[in-house]
CSV table of C-alpha atoms in Angstrom, one decimal:
chain,number,residue,atom,x,y,z
A,1,UNK,CA,34.6,5.1,14.4
A,2,UNK,CA,33.7,6.8,17.6
A,3,UNK,CA,36.5,9.2,18.4
A,4,UNK,CA,38.7,9.1,21.4
A,5,UNK,CA,40.8,12.1,20.5
A,6,UNK,CA,41.3,15.1,22.7
A,7,UNK,CA,40.0,18.4,21.3
A,8,UNK,CA,42.2,21.4,22.0
A,9,UNK,CA,40.5,24.6,22.8
A,10,UNK,CA,37.3,23.0,24.0
A,11,UNK,CA,36.1,22.7,27.6
A,12,UNK,CA,33.9,20.0,29.0
A,13,UNK,CA,34.4,17.8,25.9
A,14,UNK,CA,34.5,14.2,26.8
A,15,UNK,CA,37.4,12.3,25.3
A,16,UNK,CA,36.2,8.7,25.2
A,17,UNK,CA,34.8,5.9,23.1
A,18,UNK,CA,31.1,5.8,22.7
A,19,UNK,CA,28.8,2.8,22.7
A,20,UNK,CA,27.4,1.6,19.4
A,21,UNK,CA,23.9,0.1,18.9
A,22,UNK,CA,24.0,-2.4,16.1
A,23,UNK,CA,20.6,-2.9,14.4
A,24,UNK,CA,18.8,-0.6,16.8
A,25,UNK,CA,15.2,0.1,15.9
A,26,UNK,CA,13.8,3.6,16.2
A,27,UNK,CA,11.3,2.1,18.6
A,28,UNK,CA,14.0,2.1,21.2
A,29,UNK,CA,14.0,5.8,21.5
A,30,UNK,CA,10.7,6.9,20.1
A,31,UNK,CA,8.6,8.9,22.5
A,32,UNK,CA,5.1,7.3,23.0
A,33,UNK,CA,3.5,10.6,22.1
A,34,UNK,CA,5.4,10.6,18.8
A,35,UNK,CA,3.8,7.3,17.9
A,36,UNK,CA,0.3,8.1,19.0
A,37,UNK,CA,0.4,11.5,17.3
A,38,UNK,CA,1.5,9.9,14.0
A,39,UNK,CA,-1.4,7.4,14.3
A,40,UNK,CA,-3.8,10.2,14.8
A,41,UNK,CA,-2.4,12.1,11.9
A,42,UNK,CA,-2.8,9.1,9.5
A,43,UNK,CA,-6.4,8.8,10.6
A,44,UNK,CA,-7.1,12.5,9.8
A,45,UNK,CA,-9.8,12.7,7.1
A,46,UNK,CA,-8.2,13.5,3.7
A,47,UNK,CA,-4.6,12.9,4.9
A,48,UNK,CA,-4.0,9.7,2.9
A,49,UNK,CA,-5.2,11.4,-0.3
A,50,UNK,CA,-3.0,14.5,0.2
A,51,UNK,CA,0.0,12.3,1.2
A,52,UNK,CA,-0.2,10.1,-1.9
A,53,UNK,CA,-0.7,13.1,-4.2
A,54,UNK,CA,2.2,15.1,-2.7
A,55,UNK,CA,4.5,12.1,-2.7
A,56,UNK,CA,4.3,12.1,-6.5
A,57,UNK,CA,4.2,15.8,-7.0
A,58,UNK,CA,6.8,17.3,-4.6
A,59,UNK,CA,9.9,18.4,-6.6
A,60,UNK,CA,12.5,16.4,-4.6
A,61,UNK,CA,15.0,16.6,-7.4
A,62,UNK,CA,14.6,20.4,-7.3
A,63,UNK,CA,15.1,20.4,-3.6
A,64,UNK,CA,18.3,18.5,-3.9
A,65,UNK,CA,19.6,20.7,-6.7
A,66,UNK,CA,18.8,23.8,-4.6
A,67,UNK,CA,21.0,22.7,-1.7
A,68,UNK,CA,23.7,21.4,-4.1
A,69,UNK,CA,23.8,24.8,-5.9
A,70,UNK,CA,23.4,27.2,-3.0
A,71,UNK,CA,24.8,25.5,0.1
A,72,UNK,CA,28.0,23.8,1.1
A,73,UNK,CA,28.0,20.1,1.0
A,74,UNK,CA,29.7,18.5,4.0
A,75,UNK,CA,32.6,16.2,3.1
A,76,UNK,CA,36.2,15.4,3.9
A,77,UNK,CA,37.1,18.6,2.0
A,78,UNK,CA,34.4,20.9,3.4
A,79,UNK,CA,33.4,21.1,7.1
A,80,UNK,CA,35.4,18.0,7.7
A,81,UNK,CA,34.7,18.0,11.5
A,82,UNK,CA,30.9,17.9,10.7
A,83,UNK,CA,31.4,15.1,8.3
A,84,UNK,CA,33.3,13.1,11.0
A,85,UNK,CA,30.4,13.7,13.4
A,86,UNK,CA,27.8,12.7,10.8
A,87,UNK,CA,29.6,9.4,9.9
A,88,UNK,CA,30.1,8.7,13.6
A,89,UNK,CA,26.4,9.3,14.4
A,90,UNK,CA,25.4,6.9,11.5
A,91,UNK,CA,27.9,4.4,12.8
A,92,UNK,CA,26.5,4.5,16.4
A,93,UNK,CA,22.9,4.2,15.3
A,94,UNK,CA,23.8,1.7,12.6
A,95,UNK,CA,22.3,3.7,9.7
A,96,UNK,CA,23.5,1.9,6.7
A,97,UNK,CA,23.6,4.8,4.2
A,98,UNK,CA,25.1,8.1,5.4
A,99,UNK,CA,22.7,10.9,4.3
A,100,UNK,CA,24.1,14.0,2.5
A,101,UNK,CA,24.5,17.0,4.8
A,102,UNK,CA,24.6,20.7,3.8
A,103,UNK,CA,25.5,23.9,5.6
A,104,UNK,CA,23.2,26.7,4.6
A,105,UNK,CA,23.9,30.4,5.1
A,106,UNK,CA,21.4,31.5,7.7
A,107,UNK,CA,22.1,33.3,10.9
A,108,UNK,CA,19.1,31.6,12.7
A,109,UNK,CA,20.3,28.5,14.5
A,110,UNK,CA,18.4,25.6,12.9
A,111,UNK,CA,18.7,22.1,11.5
A,112,UNK,CA,16.3,19.8,9.6
A,113,UNK,CA,16.1,16.4,8.0
A,114,UNK,CA,14.0,16.4,4.8
A,115,UNK,CA,13.4,14.3,1.7
A,116,UNK,CA,11.0,11.8,0.4
A,117,UNK,CA,13.0,9.0,-1.2
A,118,UNK,CA,16.3,9.7,0.7
A,119,UNK,CA,16.8,12.0,3.7
A,120,UNK,CA,18.9,15.2,3.5
A,121,UNK,CA,20.3,16.9,6.6
A,122,UNK,CA,20.6,20.7,6.5
A,123,UNK,CA,22.3,22.8,9.3
A,124,UNK,CA,22.5,26.6,9.3
A,125,UNK,CA,25.7,28.6,9.8
A,126,UNK,CA,24.0,30.2,12.8
A,127,UNK,CA,23.9,26.7,14.5
A,128,UNK,CA,27.4,25.8,13.5
A,129,UNK,CA,28.7,29.1,15.0
A,130,UNK,CA,26.6,28.7,18.2
A,131,UNK,CA,27.4,25.2,19.4
A,132,UNK,CA,30.7,23.6,20.5
A,133,UNK,CA,31.7,20.2,19.2
A,134,UNK,CA,29.9,18.0,21.6
A,135,UNK,CA,26.7,20.1,21.5
A,136,UNK,CA,26.9,19.8,17.7
A,137,UNK,CA,27.4,16.1,17.9
A,138,UNK,CA,24.1,15.8,19.8
A,139,UNK,CA,22.3,17.9,17.2
A,140,UNK,CA,23.6,15.8,14.3
A,141,UNK,CA,22.6,12.6,16.2
A,142,UNK,CA,19.2,14.2,16.6
A,143,UNK,CA,18.9,14.6,12.8
A,144,UNK,CA,20.2,11.1,12.1
A,145,UNK,CA,17.5,9.9,14.5
A,146,UNK,CA,14.9,11.7,12.4
A,147,UNK,CA,16.4,9.8,9.3
A,148,UNK,CA,16.3,6.4,11.1
A,149,UNK,CA,12.7,7.0,12.2
A,150,UNK,CA,11.5,8.0,8.7
A,151,UNK,CA,10.4,11.4,9.8
A,152,UNK,CA,11.9,13.2,6.8
A,153,UNK,CA,8.9,12.4,4.6
A,154,UNK,CA,6.4,14.0,6.8
A,155,UNK,CA,8.7,17.0,7.5
A,156,UNK,CA,9.0,17.6,3.8
A,157,UNK,CA,5.2,17.5,3.3
A,158,UNK,CA,4.8,19.9,6.3
A,159,UNK,CA,7.2,22.4,4.7
A,160,UNK,CA,5.4,22.2,1.4
A,161,UNK,CA,1.9,22.5,2.9
A,162,UNK,CA,2.9,25.4,5.1
A,163,UNK,CA,4.1,27.3,2.0
A,164,UNK,CA,1.0,26.3,0.0
A,165,UNK,CA,-1.3,27.5,2.8
A,166,UNK,CA,0.2,30.9,2.6
A,167,UNK,CA,-0.3,31.0,-1.2
A,168,UNK,CA,-3.9,30.0,-1.2
A,169,UNK,CA,-4.9,31.9,2.0
A,170,UNK,CA,-7.5,33.9,-0.1
A,171,UNK,CA,-9.4,30.6,-0.8
A,172,UNK,CA,-11.4,30.1,2.5
A,173,UNK,CA,-12.4,26.4,2.2
A,174,UNK,CA,-9.1,25.3,0.5
A,175,UNK,CA,-7.0,27.1,3.2
A,176,UNK,CA,-9.1,25.6,6.0
A,177,UNK,CA,-8.7,22.1,4.7
A,178,UNK,CA,-4.9,22.4,4.3
A,179,UNK,CA,-4.5,24.1,7.7
A,180,UNK,CA,-6.3,21.2,9.4
A,181,UNK,CA,-3.6,18.9,8.0
A,182,UNK,CA,-0.8,21.4,8.7
A,183,UNK,CA,-2.0,21.7,12.4
A,184,UNK,CA,-2.1,17.9,12.7
A,185,UNK,CA,1.4,17.6,11.1
A,186,UNK,CA,2.8,20.2,13.5
A,187,UNK,CA,1.3,18.4,16.5
A,188,UNK,CA,3.0,15.2,15.3
A,189,UNK,CA,6.3,16.9,14.5
A,190,UNK,CA,6.5,18.5,18.0
A,191,UNK,CA,6.3,15.1,19.4
A,192,UNK,CA,8.8,13.7,17.0
A,193,UNK,CA,11.4,16.2,18.2
A,194,UNK,CA,11.2,14.6,21.6
A,195,UNK,CA,12.1,11.3,20.0
A,196,UNK,CA,15.0,12.8,18.0
A,197,UNK,CA,16.4,14.5,21.2
A,198,UNK,CA,16.7,11.0,22.6
A,199,UNK,CA,18.5,9.8,19.5
A,200,UNK,CA,20.9,12.8,19.9
A,201,UNK,CA,21.6,11.7,23.5
A,202,UNK,CA,22.3,8.1,22.3
A,203,UNK,CA,24.8,9.5,19.8
A,204,UNK,CA,26.5,12.1,22.0
A,205,UNK,CA,26.1,10.0,25.3
A,206,UNK,CA,26.7,13.2,27.3
A,207,UNK,CA,23.6,14.7,28.9
A,208,UNK,CA,25.3,17.9,29.9
A,209,UNK,CA,26.2,18.6,26.2
A,210,UNK,CA,22.6,18.1,25.2
A,211,UNK,CA,21.4,20.4,28.0
A,212,UNK,CA,23.9,23.1,27.0
A,213,UNK,CA,22.8,22.9,23.4
A,214,UNK,CA,19.2,23.4,24.3
A,215,UNK,CA,20.0,26.3,26.6
A,216,UNK,CA,22.0,28.0,23.8
A,217,UNK,CA,19.0,27.6,21.5
A,218,UNK,CA,17.0,29.4,24.1
A,219,UNK,CA,19.5,32.0,25.3
A,220,UNK,CA,22.3,32.4,22.8
A,221,UNK,CA,26.0,31.8,23.2
A,222,UNK,CA,26.3,33.4,26.7
A,223,UNK,CA,26.6,30.0,28.4
A,224,UNK,CA,28.6,31.5,31.3
A,225,UNK,CA,25.4,33.4,32.2
A,226,UNK,CA,23.2,30.3,32.3
A,227,UNK,CA,22.7,27.4,34.6
A,228,UNK,CA,21.2,24.0,33.8
A,229,UNK,CA,19.4,23.6,37.1
A,230,UNK,CA,17.8,27.0,36.9
A,231,UNK,CA,16.9,26.3,33.3
A,232,UNK,CA,15.1,23.1,34.3
A,233,UNK,CA,13.3,25.0,37.1
A,234,UNK,CA,11.8,27.2,34.4
A,235,UNK,CA,10.2,24.0,32.9
A,236,UNK,CA,8.7,23.1,36.2
A,237,UNK,CA,7.3,26.7,36.6
A,238,UNK,CA,5.9,26.6,33.1
A,239,UNK,CA,4.1,23.4,33.7
A,240,UNK,CA,2.7,24.1,37.1
A,241,UNK,CA,2.3,27.8,37.2
A,242,UNK,CA,-0.9,29.9,36.7
A,243,UNK,CA,-4.5,28.9,36.4
A,244,UNK,CA,-6.7,27.5,33.7
A,245,UNK,CA,-6.3,30.6,31.6
A,246,UNK,CA,-2.6,30.0,31.5
A,247,UNK,CA,-3.2,26.4,30.5
A,248,UNK,CA,-5.4,27.6,27.5
A,249,UNK,CA,-2.7,30.2,26.6
A,250,UNK,CA,0.0,27.4,26.6
A,251,UNK,CA,-2.1,25.5,24.0
A,252,UNK,CA,-2.6,28.5,21.9
A,253,UNK,CA,1.1,29.5,22.0
A,254,UNK,CA,2.3,26.1,21.0
A,255,UNK,CA,-0.1,25.5,18.1
A,256,UNK,CA,1.8,27.5,15.4
A,257,UNK,CA,5.2,26.1,16.4
A,258,UNK,CA,7.0,23.2,14.8
A,259,UNK,CA,9.1,22.5,17.9
A,260,UNK,CA,8.2,22.1,21.5
A,261,UNK,CA,9.4,24.9,23.9
A,262,UNK,CA,13.1,24.5,24.7
A,263,UNK,CA,12.7,24.2,28.5
A,264,UNK,CA,10.1,21.4,28.0
A,265,UNK,CA,12.5,19.5,25.7
A,266,UNK,CA,15.3,19.8,28.3
A,267,UNK,CA,13.0,18.5,31.1
A,268,UNK,CA,11.7,15.6,29.0
A,269,UNK,CA,15.2,14.6,27.9
A,270,UNK,CA,16.6,14.7,31.4
A,271,UNK,CA,13.7,12.6,32.7
A,272,UNK,CA,14.4,9.9,30.0
A,273,UNK,CA,18.1,10.0,30.6
A,274,UNK,CA,17.4,9.0,34.3
A,275,UNK,CA,15.0,6.3,33.3
A,276,UNK,CA,15.4,2.5,33.3
A,277,UNK,CA,14.6,2.5,29.5
A,278,UNK,CA,17.7,4.6,28.7
A,279,UNK,CA,19.9,2.5,30.9
A,280,UNK,CA,18.7,-0.7,29.3
A,281,UNK,CA,19.6,0.7,25.9
A,282,UNK,CA,23.1,1.7,27.1
A,283,UNK,CA,23.5,-1.9,28.5
A,284,UNK,CA,22.7,-3.3,25.0
A,285,UNK,CA,19.1,-4.3,25.6
A,286,UNK,CA,17.0,-2.7,23.0
A,287,UNK,CA,14.5,-3.6,20.1
A,288,UNK,CA,16.2,-4.4,16.8
A,289,UNK,CA,15.0,-3.4,13.3
A,290,UNK,CA,14.9,-7.1,12.4
A,291,UNK,CA,12.0,-7.4,14.9
A,292,UNK,CA,10.0,-4.4,13.6
A,293,UNK,CA,7.8,-6.5,11.3
A,294,UNK,CA,6.7,-8.6,14.3
A,295,UNK,CA,5.7,-5.5,16.4
A,296,UNK,CA,2.2,-5.5,17.6
A,297,UNK,CA,0.2,-2.3,16.7
A,298,UNK,CA,-2.1,-3.0,19.7
A,299,UNK,CA,0.9,-3.0,22.1
A,300,UNK,CA,2.0,0.4,20.6
A,301,UNK,CA,-1.5,1.8,21.1
A,302,UNK,CA,-1.6,0.5,24.7
A,303,UNK,CA,1.9,2.0,25.5
A,304,UNK,CA,0.9,5.4,24.1
A,305,UNK,CA,-2.4,5.4,26.0
A,306,UNK,CA,-0.6,4.4,29.2
A,307,UNK,CA,1.9,7.2,28.7
A,308,UNK,CA,-0.8,9.8,28.3
A,309,UNK,CA,-2.7,8.5,31.3
A,310,UNK,CA,0.4,8.7,33.5
A,311,UNK,CA,1.2,12.1,32.1
A,312,UNK,CA,-2.2,13.5,32.9
A,313,UNK,CA,-2.1,12.0,36.4
A,314,UNK,CA,1.4,13.3,37.3
A,315,UNK,CA,1.0,16.7,35.5
A,316,UNK,CA,1.0,19.8,37.7
A,317,UNK,CA,-0.7,21.8,34.9
A,318,UNK,CA,-4.1,23.2,36.2
A,319,UNK,CA,-6.0,21.9,33.1
A,320,UNK,CA,-4.5,18.4,33.5
A,321,UNK,CA,-5.5,18.5,37.2
A,322,UNK,CA,-9.0,19.4,36.3
A,323,UNK,CA,-9.1,16.5,33.8
A,324,UNK,CA,-7.9,14.2,36.5
A,325,UNK,CA,-10.6,15.5,38.9
A,326,UNK,CA,-13.3,14.9,36.3
A,327,UNK,CA,-12.0,11.4,35.6
A,328,UNK,CA,-12.0,10.7,39.3
A,329,UNK,CA,-15.6,11.9,39.7
A,330,UNK,CA,-14.8,15.0,41.7
A,331,UNK,CA,-17.9,16.9,42.6
A,332,UNK,CA,-18.6,20.7,42.4
A,333,UNK,CA,-17.1,20.9,38.9
A,334,UNK,CA,-18.5,24.3,38.2
A,335,UNK,CA,-16.9,25.8,41.3
A,336,UNK,CA,-13.6,24.2,40.4
A,337,UNK,CA,-13.7,25.7,36.8
A,338,UNK,CA,-14.5,29.2,38.2
A,339,UNK,CA,-11.6,29.0,40.6
A,340,UNK,CA,-9.4,27.8,37.8
A,341,UNK,CA,-10.1,30.8,35.7
A,342,UNK,CA,-9.6,33.2,38.6
A,343,UNK,CA,-13.3,33.7,39.4
A,344,UNK,CA,-14.9,33.4,42.8
A,345,UNK,CA,-16.1,29.9,43.8
A,346,UNK,CA,-19.8,29.4,44.3
A,347,UNK,CA,-20.7,29.9,47.9
A,348,UNK,CA,-22.3,26.8,49.5
A,349,UNK,CA,-25.9,27.5,50.4
A,350,UNK,CA,-27.0,26.6,54.0
A,351,UNK,CA,-28.8,23.3,54.3
A,352,UNK,CA,-32.5,23.8,54.8
A,353,UNK,CA,-34.2,21.5,57.3
A,354,UNK,CA,-37.8,20.7,56.5
A,355,UNK,CA,-38.4,18.6,59.6
A,356,UNK,CA,-39.7,19.7,63.0
A,357,UNK,CA,-37.8,19.2,66.2
A,358,UNK,CA,-39.7,16.1,66.9
A,359,UNK,CA,-38.6,14.5,63.7
A,360,UNK,CA,-42.1,14.6,62.1
A,361,UNK,CA,-42.6,15.6,58.5
A,362,UNK,CA,-44.3,18.8,57.4
A,363,UNK,CA,-42.9,21.0,60.1
A,364,UNK,CA,-42.2,24.7,59.4
A,365,UNK,CA,-38.6,26.2,59.3
A,366,UNK,CA,-37.3,27.3,62.6
């Protein structure tokens, strides 16, 4: 089903057959941070209770009727080119049932995969108008990756709880309890976006298209004014620049967001595309869904822990460097922290010798 047709009027559009991945498990492309964040989320106090309650209460029928009545459902008759891309993405990732997809009138470029029983994909008109065909293919592959990973359930609950938190903001304790779960859900969802970006690359199989799409999400349709290498340098500068104050501000800036920063996503995806893991998948060596039931939870934990340890060690972020120094037993921690926050380091006091010239004890200072 992968197309090999030429597309008139489009530049940099590969005309080729794409590899297919029969029976591929979402474990093949899931970012280790995605898995560990989801485990942490499920261990959050009260999450199981809220999840079970909302699973039965969320008006999924109403949600489906809303999109059916006020959006355009993608089909052979409507947005046929998007329908071809959707079916192609499901074919490549071997998703048995093609989820319904809707185009919603919204100038803000966005896409999401929601639904409890069955996933629904929604893309906005702003996104359709912004991206070219191959960039859009990567985005649809991204959303199909969410569907294959089962992310739509948690995404739906996040949307509902975010709305609920606004409505009950006047109830202090109730709002705090819900916002704790919302914050944990956002932390997981940001990590899940890194996984879905990888799925989008597996579907589009063109890294440059994925990079262009992310750049357009950051800077609009003026692609001729942007450069991939310069864009990726921004990610390096973001990670390494500044002092500990900037590290703290990065954390505060990202907390209310549902998605990671775009330059960070681009850098993470490029790193994975150049890895042996990606090449093995392209060569046909990847975990199958039929093996999911035999997967060791302990191995998943170990892989996630190893990823975080390597990330901290290799990170250029000042806070991560400080963490590495602490773990390594570096001395003079107080001075390091003061320097990190832009303050003067403590001056080292001169050593006081309490012995006399003859080496005897009890001598006076010279």
